[in-house]
């Protein structure tokens, strides 16, 4: 009886040591869960403004900030940094056409321009583009419109991630 108790106790300690070792190795190599960004202390409280305050990109950026324990203020405070989303635009360029002249494939170009403003400093401007190919098939119009909607949503999510990655690199 005592021997089996001792054996189970040793096994429990081995499991704990194994888990502790794995966690130590992961944290030592710089591993972070996807979507977790180490923002500077001065960016832990932030005001977010946008030309489209109810837009999907603005909503996603605020959601990502909240997920990273950043306090997003509802009213502007001149002492708090401001993230201003200047514009987000979607353009498309024709890549190929069918024999009858209809467009077969587009390149979608999602461009985002934003600024990060600190009190009593010039704003830091950022601009980037995300590109995706989209094949259009007129015979599957309903399915293709849903695919386009999902693709745009995914591009906006990627843009929100990119904004937070850029903010994590900001050095003052």
Coordinates of N, CA, C and O in Angstrom, one line a residue:
X1 N 0.8 -1.2 0.0 CA 0.0 0.0 0.0 C 0.9 1.3 0.0 O 0.6 2.2 -0.8
X2 N 1.9 1.3 0.9 CA 2.7 2.4 1.0 C 3.6 2.6 -0.3 O 3.8 3.7 -0.7
X3 N 4.0 1.4 -0.8 CA 4.8 1.4 -2.0 C 4.0 2.0 -3.2 O 4.6 2.8 -4.0
X4 N 2.8 1.7 -3.4 CA 2.0 2.2 -4.5 C 1.7 3.7 -4.3 O 1.7 4.5 -5.3
X5 N 1.5 4.2 -3.1 CA 1.4 5.6 -2.8 C 2.6 6.3 -3.2 O 2.6 7.4 -3.8
X6 N 3.8 5.8 -2.8 CA 5.1 6.4 -3.1 C 5.3 6.4 -4.6 O 5.8 7.4 -5.1
X7 N 4.9 5.4 -5.3 CA 5.1 5.3 -6.8 C 4.2 6.4 -7.4 O 4.7 7.1 -8.3
X8 N 3.0 6.5 -7.0 CA 2.1 7.6 -7.6 C 2.6 9.0 -7.3 O 2.5 9.9 -8.1
X9 N 3.2 9.2 -6.1 CA 3.7 10.5 -5.8 C 4.9 10.8 -6.6 O 5.1 11.9 -7.1
X10 N 5.8 9.8 -6.9 CA 6.9 10.0 -7.8 C 6.5 10.4 -9.2 O 7.0 11.2 -9.8
X11 N 5.4 9.7 -9.7 CA 4.9 9.9 -11.0 C 4.3 11.3 -11.1 O 4.5 12.0 -12.1
X12 N 3.7 11.8 -10.1 CA 3.1 13.1 -10.1 C 4.2 14.2 -10.1 O 4.1 15.1 -10.9
X13 N 5.3 14.0 -9.4 CA 6.4 14.9 -9.4 C 7.1 14.9 -10.8 O 7.5 15.9 -11.2
X14 N 7.2 13.7 -11.4 CA 7.8 13.7 -12.7 C 7.0 14.4 -13.7 O 7.5 15.2 -14.6
X15 N 5.6 14.3 -13.6 CA 4.8 15.1 -14.5 C 4.9 16.6 -14.3 O 5.0 17.4 -15.2
X16 N 5.0 17.0 -13.0 CA 5.1 18.4 -12.7 C 6.4 18.9 -13.3 O 6.5 20.0 -13.8
X17 N 7.5 18.2 -13.1 CA 8.8 18.6 -13.6 C 8.8 18.7 -15.1 O 9.3 19.6 -15.7
X18 N 8.2 17.7 -15.8 CA 8.1 17.8 -17.2 C 7.3 19.0 -17.7 O 7.7 19.7 -18.6
X19 N 6.2 19.3 -17.1 CA 5.4 20.4 -17.5 C 6.1 21.7 -17.2 O 6.2 22.6 -18.1
X20 N 6.8 21.8 -16.1 CA 7.6 23.0 -15.7 C 8.7 23.2 -16.7 O 9.0 24.3 -17.2
X21 N 9.4 22.1 -17.1 CA 10.5 22.2 -18.1 C 10.0 22.7 -19.5 O 10.6 23.5 -20.1
X22 N 8.8 22.1 -19.9 CA 8.3 22.6 -21.2 C 7.9 24.0 -21.2 O 8.1 24.8 -22.1
X23 N 7.2 24.5 -20.1 CA 6.8 25.9 -20.0 C 8.0 26.8 -20.0 O 8.1 27.8 -20.6
X24 N 9.1 26.4 -19.3 CA 10.3 27.2 -19.2 C 11.0 27.3 -20.6 O 11.4 28.3 -21.0
X25 N 11.0 26.2 -21.3 CA 11.6 26.2 -22.7 C 10.8 27.1 -23.6 O 11.4 27.8 -24.4
X26 N 9.5 27.0 -23.6 CA 8.7 27.8 -24.5 C 8.8 29.3 -24.1 O 8.9 30.1 -25.1
X27 N 8.8 29.7 -22.9 CA 9.0 31.1 -22.6 C 10.4 31.6 -22.8 O 10.6 32.7 -23.2
X28 N 11.4 30.7 -22.7 CA 12.8 31.1 -23.0 C 13.0 31.4 -24.4 O 13.9 32.2 -24.8
X29 N 12.3 30.7 -25.3 CA 12.6 30.9 -26.7 C 11.8 32.1 -27.3 O 11.8 32.5 -28.5
X30 N 11.0 32.8 -26.5 CA 10.2 34.0 -26.9 C 8.9 33.6 -27.5 O 8.2 34.5 -28.1
X31 N 8.4 32.4 -27.2 CA 7.1 32.0 -27.7 C 6.0 32.8 -27.1 O 5.9 33.1 -25.9
X32 N 5.0 33.3 -27.9 CA 3.8 34.0 -27.5 C 2.6 33.4 -28.2 O 2.8 33.0 -29.4
X33 N 1.5 33.4 -27.6 CA 0.3 32.9 -28.3 C 0.0 33.9 -29.4 O 0.2 35.1 -29.3
X34 N -0.5 33.4 -30.5 CA -0.8 34.2 -31.7 C -1.8 35.3 -31.3 O -2.8 35.0 -30.6
X35 N -1.6 36.5 -31.6 CA -2.5 37.6 -31.3 C -2.1 38.3 -30.0 O -2.7 39.3 -29.7
X36 N -1.1 37.9 -29.3 CA -0.7 38.5 -28.1 C 0.6 39.4 -28.5 O 1.5 38.9 -29.0
X37 N 0.5 40.7 -28.2 CA 1.6 41.6 -28.5 C 2.0 42.3 -27.3 O 1.2 42.7 -26.4
X38 N 3.3 42.5 -27.2 CA 3.9 43.2 -26.0 C 4.0 44.7 -26.4 O 5.0 45.1 -27.0
X39 N 3.0 45.4 -26.1 CA 2.9 46.8 -26.4 C 3.7 47.6 -25.2 O 3.7 47.2 -24.1
X40 N 4.3 48.7 -25.6 CA 5.0 49.6 -24.6 C 4.0 50.0 -23.5 O 2.8 50.1 -23.7
X41 N 4.5 50.3 -22.3 CA 3.7 50.7 -21.2 C 2.9 52.0 -21.6 O 1.8 52.1 -21.1
X42 N 3.5 52.9 -22.3 CA 2.8 54.1 -22.7 C 1.6 53.9 -23.6 O 0.8 54.7 -23.8
X43 N 1.5 52.7 -24.2 CA 0.4 52.4 -25.1 C -0.6 51.5 -24.4 O -1.5 50.9 -25.1
X44 N -0.5 51.4 -23.1 CA -1.5 50.5 -22.4 C -2.9 51.2 -22.2 O -3.9 50.6 -21.9
X45 N -2.9 52.6 -22.4 CA -4.1 53.3 -22.4 C -4.1 54.1 -23.7 O -3.1 54.8 -24.0
X46 N -5.1 54.1 -24.5 CA -5.1 54.6 -25.9 C -6.5 55.1 -26.3 O -7.5 54.6 -25.8
X47 N -6.5 56.1 -27.1 CA -7.7 56.6 -27.7 C -7.7 56.2 -29.2 O -6.7 56.5 -29.8
X48 N -8.7 55.6 -29.7 CA -8.8 55.2 -31.1 C -9.8 56.0 -31.8 O -11.0 56.1 -31.3
X49 N -9.4 56.7 -32.9 CA -10.3 57.5 -33.7 C -10.2 57.0 -35.1 O -9.2 56.4 -35.5
X50 N -11.3 57.3 -35.9 CA -11.3 56.8 -37.2 C -12.2 57.7 -38.1 O -13.2 58.3 -37.5
X51 N -12.0 57.7 -39.4 CA -13.0 58.4 -40.2 C -14.3 57.6 -40.3 O -15.3 58.2 -40.6
X52 N -14.2 56.3 -40.1 CA -15.4 55.5 -40.0 C -15.5 54.8 -38.7 O -15.0 53.7 -38.5
X53 N -16.1 55.5 -37.7 CA -16.0 55.0 -36.3 C -16.8 53.7 -36.1 O -16.5 52.9 -35.2
X54 N -17.7 53.4 -37.0 CA -18.5 52.1 -36.9 C -18.0 51.1 -37.9 O -18.7 50.0 -38.1
X55 N -16.9 51.3 -38.6 CA -16.4 50.4 -39.6 C -15.8 49.1 -39.0 O -15.5 49.1 -37.8
X56 N -15.7 48.1 -39.8 CA -15.3 46.8 -39.3 C -13.8 46.8 -38.9 O -13.4 46.2 -37.9
X57 N -12.9 47.6 -39.6 CA -11.5 47.6 -39.2 C -11.4 48.3 -37.8 O -10.6 47.8 -37.0
X58 N -12.1 49.4 -37.6 CA -12.0 50.1 -36.3 C -12.5 49.2 -35.2 O -11.9 49.1 -34.1
X59 N -13.6 48.4 -35.4 CA -14.1 47.5 -34.4 C -13.1 46.4 -34.1 O -12.8 46.0 -33.0
X60 N -12.5 45.9 -35.2 CA -11.5 44.8 -35.0 C -10.3 45.3 -34.3 O -9.7 44.6 -33.4
X61 N -9.8 46.5 -34.6 CA -8.6 47.0 -33.9 C -8.9 47.2 -32.4 O -8.1 46.8 -31.5
X62 N -10.1 47.8 -32.1 CA -10.5 47.9 -30.7 C -10.6 46.6 -30.0 O -10.2 46.4 -28.8
X63 N -11.1 45.6 -30.7 CA -11.2 44.3 -30.1 C -9.9 43.6 -29.8 O -9.6 43.1 -28.8
X64 N -8.9 43.8 -30.8 CA -7.6 43.3 -30.6 C -6.9 44.0 -29.4 O -6.1 43.4 -28.7
X65 N -7.1 45.3 -29.3 CA -6.5 46.0 -28.2 C -7.0 45.6 -26.9 O -6.2 45.4 -26.0
X66 N -8.3 45.4 -26.8 CA -8.9 44.9 -25.6 C -8.4 43.5 -25.2 O -8.1 43.2 -24.0
X67 N -8.2 42.7 -26.2 CA -7.7 41.3 -26.0 C -6.3 41.4 -25.4 O -5.8 40.5 -24.7
X68 N -5.5 42.4 -25.7 CA -4.1 42.6 -25.2 C -4.1 43.5 -24.0 O -3.1 44.1 -23.7
X69 N -5.2 43.6 -23.3 CA -5.3 44.4 -22.0 C -5.0 45.8 -22.2 O -4.4 46.5 -21.3
X70 N -5.3 46.4 -23.3 CA -5.1 47.9 -23.5 C -6.4 48.5 -23.2 O -7.5 48.1 -23.7
X71 N -6.4 49.6 -22.4 CA -7.6 50.3 -22.1 C -7.8 51.3 -23.2 O -7.0 52.2 -23.5
X72 N -9.0 51.1 -23.9 CA -9.4 52.0 -25.0 C -10.4 53.0 -24.4 O -11.4 52.7 -24.0
X73 N -10.0 54.3 -24.5 CA -10.8 55.4 -24.0 C -11.9 55.7 -24.9 O -11.7 55.7 -26.2
X74 N -13.0 56.1 -24.4 CA -14.2 56.5 -25.2 C -14.1 58.0 -25.6 O -14.7 58.4 -26.6
X75 N -13.4 58.8 -24.8 CA -13.3 60.3 -25.1 C -11.8 60.6 -25.2 O -11.0 60.1 -24.5
X76 N -11.5 61.6 -26.1 CA -10.2 62.0 -26.4 C -9.6 62.7 -25.2 O -10.2 63.5 -24.5
X77 N -8.3 62.3 -24.9 CA -7.5 62.9 -23.8 C -6.2 63.3 -24.4 O -5.5 62.4 -25.0
X78 N -5.8 64.5 -24.3 CA -4.6 65.0 -25.0 C -3.3 64.4 -24.4 O -2.2 64.4 -25.0
X79 N -3.4 63.8 -23.2 CA -2.2 63.2 -22.5 C -2.0 61.7 -22.9 O -1.0 61.1 -22.6
X80 N -3.0 61.2 -23.6 CA -3.0 59.8 -23.9 C -2.7 59.6 -25.4 O -3.2 60.4 -26.2
X81 N -1.9 58.6 -25.8 CA -1.6 58.4 -27.2 C -2.9 58.1 -28.0 O -3.9 57.6 -27.5
X82 N -2.9 58.6 -29.3 CA -4.1 58.4 -30.1 C -3.7 57.5 -31.3 O -2.7 57.8 -32.0
X83 N -4.5 56.5 -31.6 CA -4.4 55.7 -32.8 C -5.5 56.2 -33.7 O -6.7 56.1 -33.4
X84 N -5.1 56.9 -34.8 CA -6.1 57.4 -35.8 C -6.0 56.7 -37.1 O -5.0 56.7 -37.8
X85 N -7.1 56.0 -37.4 CA -7.2 55.2 -38.7 C -7.7 56.2 -39.7 O -8.8 56.6 -39.7
X86 N -6.8 56.6 -40.6 CA -7.1 57.7 -41.5 C -8.0 57.2 -42.7 O -8.9 57.8 -43.0
X87 N -7.6 56.0 -43.2 CA -8.4 55.5 -44.3 C -8.1 54.0 -44.5 O -7.0 53.5 -44.1
X88 N -9.1 53.3 -44.9 CA -8.9 51.9 -45.4 C -9.7 51.8 -46.7 O -10.9 52.0 -46.7
X89 N -9.1 51.4 -47.7 CA -9.7 51.4 -49.1 C -9.5 50.0 -49.7 O -8.4 49.4 -49.5
X90 N -10.4 49.6 -50.5 CA -10.3 48.4 -51.3 C -10.3 48.7 -52.8 O -11.3 49.4 -53.2
X91 N -9.3 48.3 -53.5 CA -9.3 48.5 -54.9 C -9.1 47.1 -55.5 O -8.7 46.1 -54.8
X92 N -9.4 47.0 -56.8 CA -9.2 45.7 -57.4 C -8.6 46.0 -58.8 O -8.9 47.0 -59.5
X93 N -7.8 45.0 -59.2 CA -7.1 45.1 -60.5 C -7.4 43.8 -61.3 O -7.4 42.7 -60.7
X94 N -7.7 44.0 -62.5 CA -8.0 42.8 -63.4 C -6.7 42.0 -63.6 O -5.7 42.6 -64.1
X95 N -6.7 40.7 -63.4 CA -5.5 39.9 -63.7 C -5.7 39.0 -64.9 O -4.8 38.8 -65.7
X96 N -7.0 38.6 -65.2 CA -7.2 37.8 -66.4 C -8.7 37.9 -66.8 O -9.5 38.2 -65.9
X97 N -9.0 37.6 -68.0 CA -10.3 37.6 -68.6 C -10.7 36.3 -69.3 O -9.8 35.6 -69.8
X98 N -12.0 36.1 -69.4 CA -12.4 34.9 -70.2 C -12.4 35.3 -71.6 O -12.2 36.5 -72.0
X99 N -12.7 34.3 -72.5 CA -12.7 34.6 -74.0 C -13.7 35.6 -74.4 O -13.6 36.3 -75.3
X100 N -14.8 35.6 -73.6 CA -15.9 36.5 -73.9 C -15.7 37.9 -73.4 O -16.6 38.8 -73.5
X101 N -14.6 38.2 -72.7 CA -14.3 39.5 -72.2 C -14.6 39.8 -70.8 O -14.3 40.8 -70.2
X102 N -15.3 38.8 -70.1 CA -15.7 39.0 -68.7 C -14.4 38.7 -67.9 O -13.6 37.9 -68.2
X103 N -14.4 39.4 -66.8 CA -13.2 39.3 -65.9 C -13.2 37.9 -65.2 O -14.2 37.5 -64.6
X104 N -12.1 37.2 -65.2 CA -12.0 35.9 -64.6 C -11.3 35.9 -63.3 O -11.7 35.2 -62.4
X105 N -10.4 36.9 -63.1 CA -9.6 36.9 -61.9 C -9.2 38.4 -61.6 O -8.8 39.1 -62.4
X106 N -9.4 38.7 -60.3 CA -9.0 40.0 -59.8 C -7.9 39.9 -58.8 O -7.7 38.9 -58.1
X107 N -7.2 41.0 -58.6 CA -6.3 41.1 -57.4 C -6.9 42.2 -56.6 O -7.2 43.3 -57.0
X108 N -7.3 41.8 -55.3 CA -7.9 42.7 -54.4 C -6.7 43.4 -53.6 O -5.8 42.7 -53.1
X109 N -6.8 44.7 -53.5 CA -5.7 45.5 -52.8 C -6.4 46.3 -51.7 O -7.2 47.2 -52.0
X110 N -6.1 45.9 -50.5 CA -6.7 46.6 -49.3 C -5.6 47.4 -48.7 O -4.6 46.9 -48.2
X111 N -5.8 48.7 -48.8 CA -4.8 49.7 -48.3 C -5.3 50.4 -47.0 O -6.4 50.8 -46.9
X112 N -4.4 50.5 -46.1 CA -4.7 51.1 -44.8 C -3.6 52.2 -44.5 O -2.4 51.9 -44.6
X113 N -4.1 53.3 -44.1 CA -3.3 54.4 -43.7 C -3.7 54.8 -42.3 O -4.9 55.1 -42.1
X114 N -2.8 54.9 -41.3 CA -3.1 55.3 -40.0 C -1.9 56.0 -39.3 O -0.8 56.0 -39.8
X115 N -2.2 56.7 -38.2 CA -1.2 57.5 -37.5 C -1.3 57.1 -36.0 O -2.3 56.8 -35.5
X116 N -0.1 57.2 -35.4 CA 0.0 57.0 -34.0 C 0.5 58.4 -33.4 O 1.6 58.8 -33.8
X117 N -0.3 59.0 -32.6 CA 0.1 60.3 -32.1 C 0.3 60.3 -30.6 O -0.5 59.8 -29.8
X118 N 1.5 60.8 -30.2 CA 1.8 61.0 -28.8 C 1.7 62.4 -28.4 O 1.9 63.3 -29.3
X119 N 1.4 62.7 -27.2 CA 1.3 64.1 -26.7 C 2.5 64.9 -27.0 O 3.7 64.5 -26.8
X120 N 2.3 66.1 -27.6 CA 3.4 67.1 -27.9 C 4.5 66.5 -28.9 O 5.6 66.9 -28.8
X121 N 4.1 65.6 -29.8 CA 5.0 65.1 -30.8 C 4.3 65.1 -32.1 O 3.0 65.0 -32.2
X122 N 5.1 65.0 -33.2 CA 4.5 64.9 -34.5 C 4.0 63.4 -34.6 O 4.6 62.5 -34.1
X123 N 2.9 63.3 -35.3 CA 2.3 61.9 -35.5 C 3.2 61.0 -36.4 O 3.9 61.5 -37.3
X124 N 3.3 59.8 -36.0 CA 4.0 58.8 -36.8 C 3.0 58.1 -37.8 O 2.0 57.6 -37.3
X125 N 3.3 58.2 -39.1 CA 2.4 57.7 -40.1 C 2.8 56.3 -40.5 O 4.0 56.0 -40.7
X126 N 1.8 55.5 -40.8 CA 2.0 54.1 -41.3 C 1.1 53.9 -42.5 O 0.0 54.4 -42.5
X127 N 1.6 53.1 -43.4 CA 0.7 52.8 -44.6 C 1.1 51.4 -45.0 O 2.3 51.0 -45.0
X128 N 0.2 50.5 -45.3 CA 0.5 49.2 -45.8 C -0.6 48.7 -46.7 O -1.8 49.3 -46.7
X129 N -0.3 47.7 -47.5 CA -1.3 47.1 -48.4 C -1.3 45.6 -48.3 O -0.3 45.0 -48.1
X130 N -2.5 45.0 -48.3 CA -2.6 43.6 -48.3 C -3.2 43.2 -49.7 O -4.2 43.8 -50.2
X131 N -2.7 42.2 -50.3 CA -3.1 41.7 -51.6 C -3.6 40.3 -51.6 O -3.0 39.4 -50.9
X132 N -4.7 40.1 -52.3 CA -5.3 38.7 -52.4 C -5.8 38.5 -53.9 O -6.3 39.5 -54.5
X133 N -5.7 37.3 -54.4 CA -6.3 37.0 -55.7 C -7.7 36.5 -55.5 O -7.9 35.7 -54.5
X134 N -8.5 36.8 -56.4 CA -9.9 36.4 -56.3 C -10.4 36.0 -57.7 O -10.3 36.8 -58.6
X135 N -10.8 34.8 -57.8 CA -11.3 34.3 -59.1 C -12.8 34.5 -59.1 O -13.6 34.0 -58.2
X136 N -13.3 35.1 -60.2 CA -14.7 35.4 -60.4 C -15.3 34.4 -61.4 O -14.7 34.2 -62.5
X137 N -16.4 33.8 -61.0 CA -17.1 32.9 -62.0 C -18.6 33.3 -62.0 O -19.3 33.1 -61.0
X138 N -19.0 33.9 -63.1 CA -20.4 34.4 -63.2 C -21.4 33.3 -63.0 O -22.5 33.6 -62.6
X139 N -21.1 32.0 -63.3 CA -22.1 31.0 -63.1 C -22.3 30.6 -61.6 O -23.3 30.0 -61.3
X140 N -21.4 31.1 -60.8 CA -21.5 30.8 -59.3 C -21.6 32.2 -58.6 O -20.9 32.4 -57.6
X141 N -22.5 33.1 -59.0 CA -22.5 34.4 -58.5 C -22.8 34.5 -57.0 O -22.1 35.2 -56.3
X142 N -23.7 33.7 -56.5 CA -24.1 33.8 -55.1 C -22.9 33.3 -54.2 O -22.6 33.9 -53.2
X143 N -22.4 32.1 -54.6 CA -21.2 31.6 -53.8 C -20.0 32.5 -53.9 O -19.3 32.7 -52.9
X144 N -19.8 33.1 -55.0 CA -18.6 34.0 -55.2 C -18.8 35.3 -54.4 O -17.8 35.8 -53.9
X145 N -20.0 35.8 -54.3 CA -20.2 37.0 -53.5 C -20.0 36.7 -52.0 O -19.4 37.5 -51.3
X146 N -20.4 35.5 -51.5 CA -20.1 35.1 -50.2 C -18.6 34.9 -49.9 O -18.1 35.3 -48.9
X147 N -17.9 34.3 -50.9 CA -16.5 34.1 -50.8 C -15.8 35.5 -50.7 O -14.8 35.7 -50.0
X148 N -16.2 36.4 -51.6 CA -15.6 37.8 -51.5 C -15.8 38.4 -50.2 O -14.9 39.1 -49.6
X149 N -17.0 38.3 -49.6 CA -17.3 38.8 -48.3 C -16.4 38.2 -47.2 O -15.8 39.0 -46.4
X150 N -16.2 36.9 -47.2 CA -15.3 36.3 -46.3 C -13.9 36.7 -46.5 O -13.1 36.9 -45.5
X151 N -13.5 36.9 -47.7 CA -12.1 37.3 -48.1 C -11.8 38.7 -47.5 O -10.8 39.0 -46.9
X152 N -12.8 39.6 -47.7 CA -12.6 41.0 -47.2 C -12.6 41.0 -45.7 O -11.8 41.7 -45.1
X153 N -13.4 40.2 -45.0 CA -13.4 40.1 -43.6 C -12.0 39.6 -43.1 O -11.4 40.1 -42.1
X154 N -11.5 38.6 -43.8 CA -10.1 38.0 -43.4 C -9.1 39.1 -43.6 O -8.1 39.2 -42.8
X155 N -9.2 39.9 -44.7 CA -8.2 40.9 -44.9 C -8.2 42.0 -43.9 O -7.2 42.5 -43.4
X156 N -9.4 42.3 -43.4 CA -9.5 43.3 -42.3 C -9.0 42.8 -41.0 O -8.3 43.5 -40.2
X157 N -9.2 41.5 -40.7 CA -8.6 40.9 -39.5 C -7.1 40.9 -39.6 O -6.4 41.2 -38.6
X158 N -6.5 40.6 -40.8 CA -5.1 40.7 -41.0 C -4.6 42.1 -40.8 O -3.5 42.3 -40.3
X159 N -5.3 43.1 -41.3 CA -4.9 44.5 -41.2 C -4.9 44.9 -39.7 O -4.0 45.6 -39.2
X160 N -5.9 44.5 -38.9 CA -5.9 44.8 -37.5 C -4.7 44.1 -36.8 O -4.1 44.8 -35.9
X161 N -4.4 42.9 -37.1 CA -3.2 42.3 -36.6 C -1.9 43.0 -37.0 O -1.0 43.2 -36.1
X162 N -1.8 43.5 -38.2 CA -0.7 44.2 -38.7 C -0.5 45.6 -37.9 O 0.6 45.9 -37.5
X163 N -1.6 46.2 -37.6 CA -1.5 47.5 -36.9 C -1.0 47.2 -35.5 O -0.1 48.0 -35.0
X164 N -1.4 46.2 -34.8 CA -0.9 45.9 -33.5 C 0.6 45.5 -33.5 O 1.3 45.8 -32.6
X165 N 1.0 44.7 -34.6 CA 2.4 44.4 -34.7 C 3.2 45.6 -34.9 O 4.3 45.7 -34.3
X166 N 2.7 46.5 -35.7 CA 3.5 47.8 -35.9 C 3.6 48.6 -34.6 O 4.6 49.2 -34.3
X167 N 2.5 48.6 -33.8 CA 2.5 49.3 -32.6 C 3.5 48.7 -31.6 O 4.1 49.4 -30.8
X168 N 3.6 47.4 -31.6 CA 4.5 46.7 -30.7 C 6.0 47.0 -31.0 O 6.8 47.0 -30.2
X169 N 6.3 47.5 -32.3 CA 7.6 47.8 -32.7 C 7.9 49.3 -32.4 O 9.1 49.7 -32.6
X170 N 7.0 50.1 -32.1 CA 7.2 51.5 -31.9 C 8.1 51.8 -30.7 O 7.9 51.3 -29.6
X171 N 9.2 52.6 -31.0 CA 10.1 53.0 -30.0 C 10.1 54.5 -29.9 O 10.1 55.1 -30.9
X172 N 10.1 55.0 -28.7 CA 10.2 56.5 -28.6 C 11.5 56.9 -28.0 O 12.1 56.2 -27.3

